[in-house]
Coordinates of C-alpha atoms in Angstrom, one line a residue:
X399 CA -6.7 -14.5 -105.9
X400 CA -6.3 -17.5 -103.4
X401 CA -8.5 -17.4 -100.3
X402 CA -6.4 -18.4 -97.4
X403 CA -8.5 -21.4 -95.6
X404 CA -9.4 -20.9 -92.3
X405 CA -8.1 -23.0 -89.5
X406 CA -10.5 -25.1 -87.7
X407 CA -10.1 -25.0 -83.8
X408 CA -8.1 -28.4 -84.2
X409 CA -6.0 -27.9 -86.5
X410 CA -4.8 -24.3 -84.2
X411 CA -4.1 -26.2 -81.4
X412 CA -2.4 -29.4 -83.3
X413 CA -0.2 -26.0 -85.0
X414 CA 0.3 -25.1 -81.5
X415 CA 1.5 -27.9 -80.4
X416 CA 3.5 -29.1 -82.9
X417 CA 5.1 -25.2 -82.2
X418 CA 6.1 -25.7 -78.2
X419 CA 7.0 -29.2 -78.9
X420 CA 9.9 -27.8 -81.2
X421 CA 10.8 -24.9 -78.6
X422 CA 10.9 -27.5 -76.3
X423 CA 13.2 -29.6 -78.3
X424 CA 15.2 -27.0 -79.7
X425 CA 15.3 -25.0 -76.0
X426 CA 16.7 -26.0 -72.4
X427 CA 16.6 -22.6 -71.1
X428 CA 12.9 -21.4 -70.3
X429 CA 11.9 -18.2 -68.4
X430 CA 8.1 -18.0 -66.9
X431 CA 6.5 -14.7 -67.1
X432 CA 3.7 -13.3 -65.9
X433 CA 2.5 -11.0 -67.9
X434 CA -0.7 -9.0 -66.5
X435 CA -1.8 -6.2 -68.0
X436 CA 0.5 -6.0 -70.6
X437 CA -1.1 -5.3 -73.4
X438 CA -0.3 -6.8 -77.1
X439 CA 1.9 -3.7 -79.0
X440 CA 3.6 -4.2 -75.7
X441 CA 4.0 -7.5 -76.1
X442 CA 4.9 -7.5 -79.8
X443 CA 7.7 -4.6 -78.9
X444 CA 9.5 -7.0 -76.6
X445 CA 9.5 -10.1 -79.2
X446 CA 11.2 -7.6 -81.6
X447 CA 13.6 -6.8 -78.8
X448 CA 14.5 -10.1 -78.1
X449 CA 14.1 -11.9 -81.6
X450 CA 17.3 -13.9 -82.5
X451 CA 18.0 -15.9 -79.5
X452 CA 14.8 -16.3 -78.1
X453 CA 11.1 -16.9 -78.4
X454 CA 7.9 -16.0 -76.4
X455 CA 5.3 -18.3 -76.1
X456 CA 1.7 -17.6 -74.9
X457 CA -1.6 -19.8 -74.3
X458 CA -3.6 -21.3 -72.1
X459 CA -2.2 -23.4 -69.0
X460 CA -3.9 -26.4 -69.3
X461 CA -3.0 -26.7 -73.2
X462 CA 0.4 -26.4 -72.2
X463 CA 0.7 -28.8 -69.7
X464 CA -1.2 -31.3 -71.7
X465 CA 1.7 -30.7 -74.6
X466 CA 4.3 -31.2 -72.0
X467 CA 3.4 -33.9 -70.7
X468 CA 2.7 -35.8 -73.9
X469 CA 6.1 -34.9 -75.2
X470 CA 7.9 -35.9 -72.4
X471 CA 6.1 -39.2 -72.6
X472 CA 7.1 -39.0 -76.2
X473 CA 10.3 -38.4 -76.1
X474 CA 11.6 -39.7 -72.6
X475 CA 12.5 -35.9 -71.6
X476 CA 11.2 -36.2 -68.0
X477 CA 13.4 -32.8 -67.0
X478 CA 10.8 -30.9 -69.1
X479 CA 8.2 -31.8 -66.6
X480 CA 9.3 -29.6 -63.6
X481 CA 7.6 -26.0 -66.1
X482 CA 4.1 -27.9 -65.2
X483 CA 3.8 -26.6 -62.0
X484 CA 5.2 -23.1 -63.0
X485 CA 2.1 -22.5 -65.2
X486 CA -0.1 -21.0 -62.6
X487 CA -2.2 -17.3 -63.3
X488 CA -1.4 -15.4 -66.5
X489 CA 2.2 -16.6 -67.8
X490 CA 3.7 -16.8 -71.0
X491 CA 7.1 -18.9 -72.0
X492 CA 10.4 -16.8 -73.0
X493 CA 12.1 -20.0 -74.3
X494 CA 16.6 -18.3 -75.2
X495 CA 20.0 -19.5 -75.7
X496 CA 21.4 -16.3 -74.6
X497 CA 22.2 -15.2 -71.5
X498 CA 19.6 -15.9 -69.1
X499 CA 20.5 -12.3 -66.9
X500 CA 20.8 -10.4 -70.2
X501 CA 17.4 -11.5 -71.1
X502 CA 15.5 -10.5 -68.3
X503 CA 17.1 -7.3 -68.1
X504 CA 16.3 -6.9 -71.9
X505 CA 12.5 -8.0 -71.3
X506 CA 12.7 -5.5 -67.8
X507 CA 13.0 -2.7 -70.6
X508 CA 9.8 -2.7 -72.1
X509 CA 7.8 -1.9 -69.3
X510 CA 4.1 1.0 -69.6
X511 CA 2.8 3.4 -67.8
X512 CA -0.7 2.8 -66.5
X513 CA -3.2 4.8 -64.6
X514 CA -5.1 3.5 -62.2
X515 CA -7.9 2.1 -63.1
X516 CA -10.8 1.3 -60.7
X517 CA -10.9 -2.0 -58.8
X518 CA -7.3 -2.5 -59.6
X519 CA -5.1 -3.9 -56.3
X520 CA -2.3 -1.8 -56.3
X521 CA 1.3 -3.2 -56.9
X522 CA 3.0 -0.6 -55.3
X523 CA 2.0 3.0 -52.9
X524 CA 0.7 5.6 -54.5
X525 CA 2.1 9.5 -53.2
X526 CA 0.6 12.8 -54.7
X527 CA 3.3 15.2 -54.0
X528 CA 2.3 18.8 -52.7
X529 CA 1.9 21.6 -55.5
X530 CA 0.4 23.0 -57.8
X531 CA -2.7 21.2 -59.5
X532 CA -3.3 23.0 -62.4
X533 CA -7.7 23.2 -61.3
X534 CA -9.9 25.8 -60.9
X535 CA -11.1 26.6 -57.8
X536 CA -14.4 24.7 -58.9
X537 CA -12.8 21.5 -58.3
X538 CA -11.8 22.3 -54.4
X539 CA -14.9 20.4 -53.3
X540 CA -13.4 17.1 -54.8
X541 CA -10.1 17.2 -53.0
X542 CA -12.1 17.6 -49.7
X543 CA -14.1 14.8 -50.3
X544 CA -10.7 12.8 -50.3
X545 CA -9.8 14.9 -47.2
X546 CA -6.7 16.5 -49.2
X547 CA -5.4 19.8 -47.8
X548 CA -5.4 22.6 -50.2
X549 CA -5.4 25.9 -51.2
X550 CA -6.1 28.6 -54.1
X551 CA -2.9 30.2 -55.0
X552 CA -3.3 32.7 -58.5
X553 CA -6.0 31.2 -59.2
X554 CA -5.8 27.4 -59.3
X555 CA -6.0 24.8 -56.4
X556 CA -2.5 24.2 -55.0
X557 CA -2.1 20.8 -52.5
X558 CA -1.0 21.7 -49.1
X559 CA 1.2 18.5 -48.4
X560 CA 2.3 15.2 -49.2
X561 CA -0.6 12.7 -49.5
X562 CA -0.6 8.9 -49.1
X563 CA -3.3 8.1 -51.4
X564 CA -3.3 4.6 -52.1
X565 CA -1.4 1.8 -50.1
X566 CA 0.3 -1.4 -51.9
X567 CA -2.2 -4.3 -52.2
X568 CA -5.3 -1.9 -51.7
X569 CA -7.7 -1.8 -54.4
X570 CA -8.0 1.5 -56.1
X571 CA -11.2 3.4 -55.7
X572 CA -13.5 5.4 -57.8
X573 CA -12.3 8.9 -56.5
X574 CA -8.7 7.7 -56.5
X575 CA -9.2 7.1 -59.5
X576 CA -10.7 9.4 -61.1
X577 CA -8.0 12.2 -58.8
X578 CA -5.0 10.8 -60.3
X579 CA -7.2 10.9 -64.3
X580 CA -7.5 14.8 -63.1
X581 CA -3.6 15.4 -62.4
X582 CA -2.5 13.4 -65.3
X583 CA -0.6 10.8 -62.5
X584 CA -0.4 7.4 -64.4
X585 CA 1.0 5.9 -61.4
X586 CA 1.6 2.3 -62.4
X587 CA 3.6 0.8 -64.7
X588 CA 3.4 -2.9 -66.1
X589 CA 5.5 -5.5 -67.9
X590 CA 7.1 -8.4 -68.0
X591 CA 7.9 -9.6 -64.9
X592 CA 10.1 -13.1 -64.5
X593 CA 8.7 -15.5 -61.8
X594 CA 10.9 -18.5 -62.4
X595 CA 13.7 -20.1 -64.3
X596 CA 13.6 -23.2 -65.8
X597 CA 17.1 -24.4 -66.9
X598 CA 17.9 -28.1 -68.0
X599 CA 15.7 -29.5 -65.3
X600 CA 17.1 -27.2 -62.6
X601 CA 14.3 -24.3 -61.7
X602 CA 15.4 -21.7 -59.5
X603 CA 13.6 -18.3 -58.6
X604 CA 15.3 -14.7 -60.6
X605 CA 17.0 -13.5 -57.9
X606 CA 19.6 -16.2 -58.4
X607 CA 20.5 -14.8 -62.0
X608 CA 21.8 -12.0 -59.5
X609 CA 24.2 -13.3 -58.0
X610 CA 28.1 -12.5 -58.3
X611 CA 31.5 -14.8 -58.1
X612 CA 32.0 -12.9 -54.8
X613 CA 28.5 -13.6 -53.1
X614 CA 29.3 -17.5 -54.2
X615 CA 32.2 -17.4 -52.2
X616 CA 31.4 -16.0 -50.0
X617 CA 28.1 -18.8 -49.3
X618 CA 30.6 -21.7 -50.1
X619 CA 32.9 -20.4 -47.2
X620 CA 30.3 -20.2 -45.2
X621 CA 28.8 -23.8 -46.0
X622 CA 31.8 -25.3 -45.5
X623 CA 32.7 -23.4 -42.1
X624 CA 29.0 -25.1 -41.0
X625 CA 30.3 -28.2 -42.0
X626 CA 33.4 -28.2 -40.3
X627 CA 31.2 -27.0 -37.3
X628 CA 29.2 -29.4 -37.5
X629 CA 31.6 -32.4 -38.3
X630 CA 34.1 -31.4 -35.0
X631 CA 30.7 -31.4 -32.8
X632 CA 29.9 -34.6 -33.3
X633 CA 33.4 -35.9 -34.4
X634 CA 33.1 -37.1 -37.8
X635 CA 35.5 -37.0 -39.7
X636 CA 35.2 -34.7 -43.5
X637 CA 37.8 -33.0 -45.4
X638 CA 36.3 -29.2 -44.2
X639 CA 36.8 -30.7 -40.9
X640 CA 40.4 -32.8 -41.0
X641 CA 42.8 -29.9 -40.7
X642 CA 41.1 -29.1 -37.3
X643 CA 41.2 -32.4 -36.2
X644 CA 44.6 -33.2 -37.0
X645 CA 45.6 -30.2 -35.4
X646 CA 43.5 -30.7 -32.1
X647 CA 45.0 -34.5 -32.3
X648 CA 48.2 -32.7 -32.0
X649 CA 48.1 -30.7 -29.1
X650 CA 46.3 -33.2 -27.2
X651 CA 49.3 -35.6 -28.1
X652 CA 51.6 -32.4 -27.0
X653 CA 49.6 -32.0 -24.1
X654 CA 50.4 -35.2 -22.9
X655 CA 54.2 -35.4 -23.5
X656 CA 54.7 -32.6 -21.4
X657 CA 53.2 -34.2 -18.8
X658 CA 54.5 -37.5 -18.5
X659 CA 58.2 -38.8 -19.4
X660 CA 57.1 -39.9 -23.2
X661 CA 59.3 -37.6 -25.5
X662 CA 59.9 -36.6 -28.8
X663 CA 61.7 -33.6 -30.8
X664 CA 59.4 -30.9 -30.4
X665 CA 57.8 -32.0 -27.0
X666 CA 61.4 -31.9 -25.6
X667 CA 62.0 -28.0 -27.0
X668 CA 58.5 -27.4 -25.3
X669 CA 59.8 -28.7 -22.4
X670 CA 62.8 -26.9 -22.6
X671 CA 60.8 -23.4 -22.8
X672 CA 58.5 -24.7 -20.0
X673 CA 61.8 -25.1 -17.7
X674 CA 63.9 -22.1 -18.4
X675 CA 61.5 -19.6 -20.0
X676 CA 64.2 -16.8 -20.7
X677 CA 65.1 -19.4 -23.6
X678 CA 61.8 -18.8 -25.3
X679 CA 62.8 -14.9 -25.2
X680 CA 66.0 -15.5 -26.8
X681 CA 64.4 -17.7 -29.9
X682 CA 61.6 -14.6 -29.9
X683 CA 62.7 -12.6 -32.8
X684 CA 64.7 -9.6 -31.6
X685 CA 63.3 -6.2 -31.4
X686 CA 64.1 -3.9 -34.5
X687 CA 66.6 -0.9 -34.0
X688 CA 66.0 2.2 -34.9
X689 CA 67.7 3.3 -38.1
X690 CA 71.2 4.6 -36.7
X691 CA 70.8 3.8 -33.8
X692 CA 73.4 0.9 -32.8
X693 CA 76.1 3.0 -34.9
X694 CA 75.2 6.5 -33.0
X695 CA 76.1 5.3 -29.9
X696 CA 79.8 4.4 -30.6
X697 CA 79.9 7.4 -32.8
X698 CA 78.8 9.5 -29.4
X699 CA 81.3 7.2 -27.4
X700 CA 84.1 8.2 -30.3
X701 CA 83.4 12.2 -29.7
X702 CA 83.7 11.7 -26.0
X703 CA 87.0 9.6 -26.2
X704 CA 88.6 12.0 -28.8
X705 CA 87.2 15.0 -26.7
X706 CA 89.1 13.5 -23.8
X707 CA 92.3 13.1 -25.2
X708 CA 91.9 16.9 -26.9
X709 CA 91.6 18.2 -23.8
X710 CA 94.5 16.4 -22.1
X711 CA 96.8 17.3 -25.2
X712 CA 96.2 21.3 -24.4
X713 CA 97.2 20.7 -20.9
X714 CA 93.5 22.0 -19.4
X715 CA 91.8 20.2 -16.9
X716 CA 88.5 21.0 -14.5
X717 CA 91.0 20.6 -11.5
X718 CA 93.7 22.7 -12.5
X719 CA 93.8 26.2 -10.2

């Protein structure tokens, strides 16, 4: 049987290079995770989940920059040089060809319940929710060492109301702690969580991957209604800003026409309007009819006509004795 030799510390780090300098080559799209306190089943459950398409690196910082920045000094790629300054705390490289949005939200999946462990700072606040506790009555001493309301109800301690135990970005005490072990509240939960995108040379924070066709409009309206804003302020010229201009050129030219002699086509219907205003009434678009209503009123003058003529035929009149 073949004893497998032993790597010296070298040769692991020349492997390791040799490793990101083919993701690097082989990858444009990189996304930077930090990854504290997730453990490594955890870790090994989300390469299984995103094995195909894409690759997860981990090591130390330094190592990584040193690789980088050899490689790109080896190869010319200088875009690969804008990850260096990404590498900061606990990080590890997802390095995909698939959809960078997909494969967050496929890393997003794997995420652990934690409890919370002494000393920890908090990521988010911590509620215990009022009810029943499960504990003897023995244990009432502890809950009013944390100044929790409670209560004995059949038996068992019962909390009163709502508690705030722990805020976000407070570190988590001993009797914290060791309350939540006693409920069975694992309050945390950890993962992989995406800090930056690296794409091609660009980098750009998550929350871009977010974004929809509408809110892009919806920004590029309004960049190009600052621009226009901004061009007609100062008066320089751009193509967000030439339809206003052209238009403003014309009614200051308009302006003028109408108040000197100098004429042309339109000035002189303006003019027109200006003199005899009932002439801009009658080029106004006429008011709609009601349905029926320009026929029922010779109809009506019909009735009265033939009722007129009825009457004289029969020889009856409102004057005759």
């Amino acid at each position: 049987m073949a004893i497998k030799k032993k790597l010296s510390k070298t040769d692991k780090k020349h492997a390791y290079d040799q490793k990101l300098c083919r993701f690097l080559d082989e990858y444009s799209r990189v996304l930077i995770a930090q990854v504290d306190n997730v453990g490594s089943t955890q870790l090994a459950a989300v390469r299984r989940g995103i094995r195909g398409e894409s690759e997860i690196l981990m090591g130390k910082n330094t190592l990584i920059r040193r690789c980088i920045k050899v490689h790109a000094e080896a190869t010319g790629n200088e875009k690969i040089r804008a990850i260096i300054p990404l590498l900061q705390g606990n990080v590890g490289l997802i390095f995909t060809k698939a959809d960078l949005k997909e494969v967050r939200e496929e890393v997003a999946k794997y995420k652990v319940g934690a409890p919370a462990r002494v000393g920890l700072v908090a990521p988010i606040d911590v509620v215990v929710p009022p009810g029943n506790t499960g504990l003897d009555p023995s244990q009432t001493s502890f809950f009013q060492v944390l100044n929790i309301p409670t209560k004995i109800n059949k038996g068992t301690v019962e909390i009163v109301s709502r508690v705030d135990l722990i805020k976000k970005g407070d570190k988590v005490g001993s009797s914290e702690a060791a309350l939540l072990a006693k409920l069975g509240i694992r309050p945390f939960s950890y993962g992989l969580v995406i800090t930056n995108v690296y794409d091609d040379g660009s980098v750009f924070s998550p929350e871009v991957l977010d974004l929809t066709d509408e809110d892009l409009m919806e920004k590029f309206a309004s960049g190009v209604s600052m621009v226009a804003s901004l061009s007609l302020a100062v008066s320089y010229p751009t193509m967000a800003a030439a339809p206003h201009m052209f238009l403003n050129g014309y009614k200051n030219v308009l302006a003028v026409a109408v108040e000197t002699d100098y004429s042309y086509p339109h000035a002189d219907q303006i003019k027109e309007y200006l003199k005899d205003p009932s002439k801009f009434a009658a080029a106004a678009p006429a008011a709609a009819v009601p349905s029926g209503g320009a026929a029922a009123a010779p109809e009506e003058e019909k009735e009265e006509s033939d009722g007129e003529s009825d009457g004289e035929g029969m020889g009856l009149s409102l004057f005759d004795d």
